[in-house]
GROMACS .gro file of C-alpha atoms in nm:
model
  286
    1MET     CA    1  -1.207   0.310  -2.463
    2GLY     CA    2  -1.581   0.367  -2.533
    3ALA     CA    3  -1.697   0.344  -2.200
    4ALA     CA    4  -1.455   0.618  -2.104
    5MET     CA    5  -1.564   0.842  -2.380
    6ALA     CA    6  -1.937   0.758  -2.323
    7GLY     CA    7  -1.875   0.847  -1.936
    8ARG     CA    8  -1.697   1.203  -2.051
    9ILE     CA    9  -2.004   1.282  -2.270
   10GLN     CA   10  -2.240   1.215  -1.973
   11SER     CA   11  -2.043   1.417  -1.741
   12ALA     CA   12  -2.070   1.700  -1.962
   13GLY     CA   13  -2.455   1.713  -1.915
   14TYR     CA   14  -2.575   1.516  -2.215
   15ALA     CA   15  -2.838   1.244  -2.194
   16LEU     CA   16  -2.703   0.909  -2.265
   17THR     CA   17  -2.880   0.590  -2.384
   18LEU     CA   18  -2.615   0.310  -2.459
   19TYR     CA   19  -2.618  -0.046  -2.591
   20ALA     CA   20  -2.341  -0.267  -2.504
   21ARG     CA   21  -2.269  -0.598  -2.621
   22THR     CA   22  -2.141  -0.673  -2.278
   23PRO     CA   23  -2.377  -0.482  -2.014
   24SER     CA   24  -2.156  -0.519  -1.734
   25LYS     CA   25  -1.916  -0.286  -1.929
   26ALA     CA   26  -2.177  -0.039  -1.940
   27ALA     CA   27  -2.301  -0.080  -1.541
   28HIS     CA   28  -2.106   0.222  -1.428
   29LEU     CA   29  -2.296   0.443  -1.615
   30ALA     CA   30  -2.605   0.308  -1.586
   31ARG     CA   31  -2.574   0.381  -1.227
   32LEU     CA   32  -2.475   0.730  -1.285
   33GLY     CA   33  -2.833   0.784  -1.520
   34ALA     CA   34  -2.738   0.645  -1.825
   35ARG     CA   35  -3.038   0.448  -2.003
   36ILE     CA   36  -2.973   0.103  -2.110
   37VAL     CA   37  -3.140  -0.070  -2.417
   38SER     CA   38  -3.120  -0.377  -2.602
   39SER     CA   39  -3.014  -0.291  -2.940
   40PRO     CA   40  -2.858  -0.050  -3.126
   41ALA     CA   41  -3.197   0.012  -3.286
   42ASP     CA   42  -3.327   0.102  -2.947
   43ALA     CA   43  -3.040   0.342  -2.887
   44ALA     CA   44  -3.079   0.499  -3.237
   45ARG     CA   45  -3.434   0.525  -3.204
   46SER     CA   46  -3.490   0.850  -2.955
   47SER     CA   47  -3.107   1.017  -3.048
   48ASP     CA   48  -2.971   1.277  -3.236
   49VAL     CA   49  -2.647   1.165  -3.232
   50VAL     CA   50  -2.510   0.811  -3.236
   51PHE     CA   51  -2.121   0.695  -3.135
   52THR     CA   52  -2.050   0.360  -3.196
   53MET     CA   53  -1.723   0.164  -3.095
   54VAL     CA   54  -1.702  -0.184  -3.140
   55GLY     CA   55  -1.400  -0.434  -3.231
   56HIS     CA   56  -1.406  -0.537  -3.595
   57PRO     CA   57  -1.554  -0.417  -3.956
   58SER     CA   58  -1.793  -0.692  -3.940
   59ASP     CA   59  -1.901  -0.557  -3.595
   60VAL     CA   60  -1.963  -0.252  -3.750
   61ARG     CA   61  -2.156  -0.375  -4.045
   62SER     CA   62  -2.392  -0.587  -3.812
   63THR     CA   63  -2.414  -0.260  -3.555
   64VAL     CA   64  -2.515  -0.002  -3.806
   65LEU     CA   65  -2.666  -0.164  -4.122
   66ASP     CA   66  -2.885  -0.452  -3.990
   67THR     CA   67  -3.213  -0.420  -4.134
   68THR     CA   68  -3.372  -0.468  -3.810
   69SER     CA   69  -3.127  -0.401  -3.516
   70GLY     CA   70  -2.884  -0.177  -3.660
   71VAL     CA   71  -2.853   0.215  -3.621
   72LEU     CA   72  -2.946   0.291  -3.971
   73SER     CA   73  -3.273   0.097  -3.899
   74SER     CA   74  -3.428   0.356  -3.663
   75LEU     CA   75  -3.204   0.690  -3.631
   76PRO     CA   76  -3.450   0.971  -3.671
   77ASP     CA   77  -3.419   1.168  -3.998
   78GLY     CA   78  -3.143   1.432  -3.996
   79GLY     CA   79  -2.967   1.202  -3.759
   80VAL     CA   80  -2.585   1.166  -3.724
   81LEU     CA   81  -2.373   0.842  -3.690
   82VAL     CA   82  -2.045   0.878  -3.610
   83ASP     CA   83  -1.816   0.550  -3.644
   84THR     CA   84  -1.544   0.549  -3.365
   85THR     CA   85  -1.432   0.197  -3.448
   86SER     CA   86  -1.085   0.144  -3.630
   87SER     CA   87  -1.235  -0.017  -3.945
   88ASP     CA   88  -1.246  -0.043  -4.336
   89PRO     CA   89  -1.257   0.294  -4.538
   90ALA     CA   90  -1.454   0.104  -4.808
   91LEU     CA   91  -1.714  -0.007  -4.548
   92ALA     CA   92  -1.691   0.407  -4.426
   93ARG     CA   93  -1.791   0.478  -4.752
   94GLU     CA   94  -2.039   0.260  -4.773
   95ILE     CA   95  -2.210   0.359  -4.496
   96ALA     CA   96  -2.214   0.702  -4.566
   97VAL     CA   97  -2.393   0.641  -4.879
   98ALA     CA   98  -2.655   0.442  -4.691
   99ALA     CA   99  -2.701   0.703  -4.430
  100ARG     CA  100  -2.783   0.942  -4.686
  101SER     CA  101  -2.994   0.735  -4.869
  102LYS     CA  102  -3.229   0.772  -4.525
  103GLY     CA  103  -3.188   1.114  -4.451
  104CYS     CA  104  -2.882   1.084  -4.224
  105TRP     CA  105  -2.529   1.126  -4.177
  106ALA     CA  106  -2.235   0.927  -4.079
  107ILE     CA  107  -1.883   1.035  -3.992
  108ASP     CA  108  -1.603   0.789  -3.976
  109ALA     CA  109  -1.388   0.918  -3.663
  110PRO     CA  110  -1.164   0.646  -3.537
  111VAL     CA  111  -0.945   0.794  -3.265
  112SER     CA  112  -0.596   0.753  -3.100
  113GLY     CA  113  -0.469   0.797  -2.772
  114GLY     CA  114  -0.551   0.470  -2.610
  115ASP     CA  115  -0.753   0.427  -2.250
  116VAL     CA  116  -0.563   0.740  -2.103
  117GLY     CA  117  -0.647   0.967  -2.385
  118ALA     CA  118  -1.007   0.840  -2.351
  119ARG     CA  119  -1.000   0.912  -1.972
  120GLU     CA  120  -0.846   1.242  -2.009
  121GLY     CA  121  -1.044   1.378  -2.286
  122LYS     CA  122  -0.712   1.373  -2.528
  123LEU     CA  123  -0.765   1.160  -2.806
  124ALA     CA  124  -0.692   1.249  -3.151
  125ILE     CA  125  -0.988   1.208  -3.392
  126PHE     CA  126  -0.933   1.134  -3.717
  127ALA     CA  127  -1.307   1.266  -3.870
  128GLY     CA  128  -1.417   1.182  -4.249
  129GLY     CA  129  -1.726   1.310  -4.421
  130ASP     CA  130  -1.906   1.639  -4.459
  131GLU     CA  131  -1.728   1.935  -4.359
  132GLU     CA  132  -2.049   2.091  -4.196
  133VAL     CA  133  -2.137   1.794  -3.997
  134ILE     CA  134  -1.836   1.756  -3.877
  135GLU     CA  135  -1.809   2.107  -3.734
  136TRP     CA  136  -2.172   2.056  -3.574
  137LEU     CA  137  -2.049   1.768  -3.408
  138SER     CA  138  -1.726   1.983  -3.278
  139PRO     CA  139  -1.900   2.042  -2.888
  140LEU     CA  140  -1.924   1.670  -2.846
  141PHE     CA  141  -1.593   1.587  -3.043
  142GLN     CA  142  -1.438   1.875  -2.796
  143ILE     CA  143  -1.501   1.648  -2.441
  144MET     CA  144  -1.303   1.361  -2.588
  145GLY     CA  145  -1.026   1.513  -2.794
  146LYS     CA  146  -0.907   1.719  -3.105
  147ALA     CA  147  -1.076   1.645  -3.425
  148THR     CA  148  -0.919   1.696  -3.729
  149ARG     CA  149  -1.122   1.637  -4.075
  150MET     CA  150  -0.938   1.422  -4.294
  151GLY     CA  151  -1.135   1.458  -4.576
  152GLU     CA  152  -1.424   1.244  -4.730
  153ALA     CA  153  -1.589   0.978  -4.616
  154GLY     CA  154  -1.363   0.677  -4.546
  155SER     CA  155  -1.061   0.921  -4.509
  156GLY     CA  156  -1.104   0.908  -4.118
  157GLN     CA  157  -1.056   0.519  -4.128
  158SER     CA  158  -0.740   0.559  -4.376
  159SER     CA  159  -0.565   0.819  -4.160
  160LYS     CA  160  -0.656   0.569  -3.863
  161ILE     CA  161  -0.475   0.299  -4.022
  162ALA     CA  162  -0.180   0.525  -4.117
  163ASN     CA  163  -0.167   0.630  -3.757
  164GLN     CA  164  -0.151   0.233  -3.649
  165ILE     CA  165   0.150   0.193  -3.854
  166ILE     CA  166   0.344   0.456  -3.681
  167VAL     CA  167   0.202   0.309  -3.336
  168ALA     CA  168   0.323  -0.031  -3.424
  169ALA     CA  169   0.669   0.068  -3.565
  170ASN     CA  170   0.710   0.282  -3.188
  171LEU     CA  171   0.601  -0.030  -3.022
  172LEU     CA  172   0.855  -0.259  -3.185
  173GLY     CA  173   1.140  -0.035  -3.161
  174LEU     CA  174   1.039   0.040  -2.768
  175SER     CA  175   1.030  -0.335  -2.722
  176GLU     CA  176   1.315  -0.391  -2.895
  177ALA     CA  177   1.489  -0.128  -2.704
  178LEU     CA  178   1.391  -0.213  -2.377
  179VAL     CA  179   1.500  -0.613  -2.429
  180PHE     CA  180   1.845  -0.464  -2.541
  181ALA     CA  181   1.879  -0.235  -2.209
  182GLU     CA  182   1.791  -0.541  -1.982
  183GLU     CA  183   2.055  -0.750  -2.178
  184ALA     CA  184   2.305  -0.445  -2.116
  185ARG     CA  185   2.207  -0.428  -1.755
  186LEU     CA  186   2.058  -0.058  -1.774
  187GLU     CA  187   1.810   0.053  -1.520
  188LYS     CA  188   1.524   0.081  -1.750
  189ARG     CA  189   1.341   0.337  -1.580
  190THR     CA  190   1.635   0.561  -1.594
  191PHE     CA  191   1.676   0.477  -1.957
  192LEU     CA  192   1.317   0.564  -2.053
  193GLU     CA  193   1.376   0.897  -1.852
  194ALA     CA  194   1.704   0.974  -2.020
  195LEU     CA  195   1.524   0.933  -2.365
  196ARG     CA  196   1.282   1.239  -2.265
  197GLY     CA  197   1.340   1.520  -2.464
  198GLY     CA  198   1.563   1.307  -2.710
  199ALA     CA  199   1.489   1.188  -3.069
  200ALA     CA  200   1.369   0.867  -2.937
  201ALA     CA  201   1.084   1.014  -2.751
  202SER     CA  202   0.741   0.936  -2.845
  203SER     CA  203   0.397   0.970  -2.688
  204VAL     CA  204   0.436   0.550  -2.738
  205MET     CA  205   0.684   0.551  -2.529
  206GLU     CA  206   0.478   0.799  -2.244
  207ILE     CA  207   0.184   0.591  -2.244
  208PHE     CA  208   0.345   0.244  -2.271
  209GLY     CA  209   0.693   0.258  -2.165
  210GLU     CA  210   0.632   0.226  -1.809
  211ARG     CA  211   0.351  -0.051  -1.825
  212MET     CA  212   0.615  -0.287  -2.046
  213ILE     CA  213   0.877  -0.240  -1.751
  214ASP     CA  214   0.593  -0.325  -1.485
  215ARG     CA  215   0.489  -0.625  -1.687
  216ASP     CA  216   0.150  -0.457  -1.703
  217PHE     CA  217  -0.057  -0.543  -2.015
  218THR     CA  218  -0.385  -0.476  -1.920
  219PRO     CA  219  -0.549  -0.357  -2.242
  220GLY     CA  220  -0.637  -0.045  -2.351
  221ALA     CA  221  -0.636  -0.203  -2.724
  222PHE     CA  222  -0.598  -0.579  -2.788
  223ALA     CA  223  -0.321  -0.686  -2.962
  224GLU     CA  224  -0.564  -0.891  -3.195
  225TYR     CA  225  -0.700  -0.531  -3.306
  226MET     CA  226  -0.363  -0.452  -3.415
  227VAL     CA  227  -0.368  -0.766  -3.665
  228LYS     CA  228  -0.690  -0.585  -3.801
  229ASP     CA  229  -0.551  -0.248  -3.840
  230LEU     CA  230  -0.213  -0.337  -3.996
  231GLY     CA  231  -0.407  -0.582  -4.194
  232MET     CA  232  -0.623  -0.312  -4.356
  233GLY     CA  233  -0.318  -0.123  -4.451
  234LEU     CA  234  -0.177  -0.426  -4.606
  235GLY     CA  235  -0.472  -0.491  -4.853
  236ARG     CA  236  -0.646  -0.731  -4.624
  237GLY     CA  237  -0.978  -0.556  -4.485
  238GLU     CA  238  -1.306  -0.665  -4.507
  239VAL     CA  239  -1.396  -0.477  -4.824
  240GLU     CA  240  -1.097  -0.483  -5.062
  241GLU     CA  241  -1.087  -0.241  -5.335
  242ASP     CA  242  -0.824  -0.229  -5.639
  243GLY     CA  243  -0.558   0.038  -5.650
  244GLU     CA  244  -0.519   0.069  -5.263
  245ARG     CA  245  -0.241  -0.158  -5.179
  246VAL     CA  246   0.088  -0.050  -5.099
  247VAL     CA  247   0.392  -0.231  -5.020
  248LEU     CA  248   0.495  -0.168  -4.634
  249PRO     CA  249   0.742  -0.400  -4.525
  250GLY     CA  250   0.750  -0.262  -4.193
  251ALA     CA  251   0.378  -0.278  -4.109
  252ALA     CA  252   0.392  -0.628  -4.243
  253LEU     CA  253   0.663  -0.732  -4.004
  254CYS     CA  254   0.499  -0.572  -3.731
  255GLN     CA  255   0.167  -0.736  -3.822
  256GLN     CA  256   0.377  -1.088  -3.794
  257LEU     CA  257   0.485  -1.031  -3.453
  258PHE     CA  258   0.135  -0.931  -3.331
  259LEU     CA  259   0.025  -1.242  -3.500
  260GLY     CA  260   0.244  -1.475  -3.333
  261MET     CA  261   0.093  -1.301  -3.001
  262VAL     CA  262  -0.229  -1.435  -3.115
  263ALA     CA  263  -0.138  -1.771  -3.201
  264ALA     CA  264   0.056  -1.747  -2.829
  265GLY     CA  265  -0.275  -1.703  -2.681
  266ASP     CA  266  -0.223  -1.315  -2.614
  267GLY     CA  267  -0.455  -1.149  -2.877
  268LYS     CA  268  -0.618  -1.022  -2.572
  269MET     CA  269  -0.319  -0.875  -2.420
  270GLY     CA  270  -0.259  -0.496  -2.453
  271ILE     CA  271  -0.095  -0.376  -2.748
  272GLN     CA  272   0.215  -0.333  -2.529
  273GLY     CA  273   0.279  -0.680  -2.475
  274LEU     CA  274   0.441  -0.679  -2.799
  275VAL     CA  275   0.766  -0.653  -2.566
  276THR     CA  276   0.665  -1.025  -2.481
  277ALA     CA  277   0.709  -1.166  -2.844
  278ILE     CA  278   1.033  -0.990  -2.875
  279GLU     CA  279   1.147  -1.173  -2.540
  280ARG     CA  280   1.036  -1.506  -2.703
  281ILE     CA  281   1.245  -1.429  -2.963
  282TYR     CA  282   1.535  -1.332  -2.765
  283ARG     CA  283   1.494  -1.642  -2.545
  284LYS     CA  284   1.481  -1.896  -2.877
  285LYS     CA  285   1.796  -1.755  -3.011
  286GLY     CA  286   1.975  -1.757  -2.673
   0.00000   0.00000   0.00000
């Protein structure tokens, strides 16, 4: 998703400087004129705005806060960091405070919409932080999708966690429905088409339904990342804070199923691979 988002910014005419932990992922952007550098600090040094998208809160912490190679170690005065990673709300607040202490700004702006939304510029962007800074970023956000200010620092991340609870529940329902449809000998594509326009239709179905049927588990988002996202909602984030835990039985069940995927060696499978976990349970029962 990060490469697709960066590509849209580049295509809009902005000068792009990139750091990628896996350089091959940025090779096509380099061929189009992006400048590749060797650290987050090098990317930030000559930039007005830095977008980050990495895997886990620990990655965000090192990418942003490392005192020698992190973004904030070299971001110019008045520069803006926009973290689009699905990360920890408390960490987002910590980063916002650190950025202000250096004369910079930090916005937590995780996104939803998958690889398709990233390529087509149709992402939902949950932005947390200073209202004027988020407004100033609007021309960039509009290239990638629709941004909504959710509140102060950390609120973007909290919104993304809530979003993932919905996505996980939809994936579980869709997975079970497709397993049931196969057992009932329904033609699954006809079944999906019949759902459109009804109460069971969803963006999750539109993005992932055909992929599940085609056994296309190419990741737009890794299953292991859903374990992380749901875990933060369940109070198991990198930085836990008293008073923010909510009893979420559905999210807990979904996280267990995604943990089962990781245990089976499928953590790098796309999140639509949840259907395989349901199939395994059904086969064992049968």
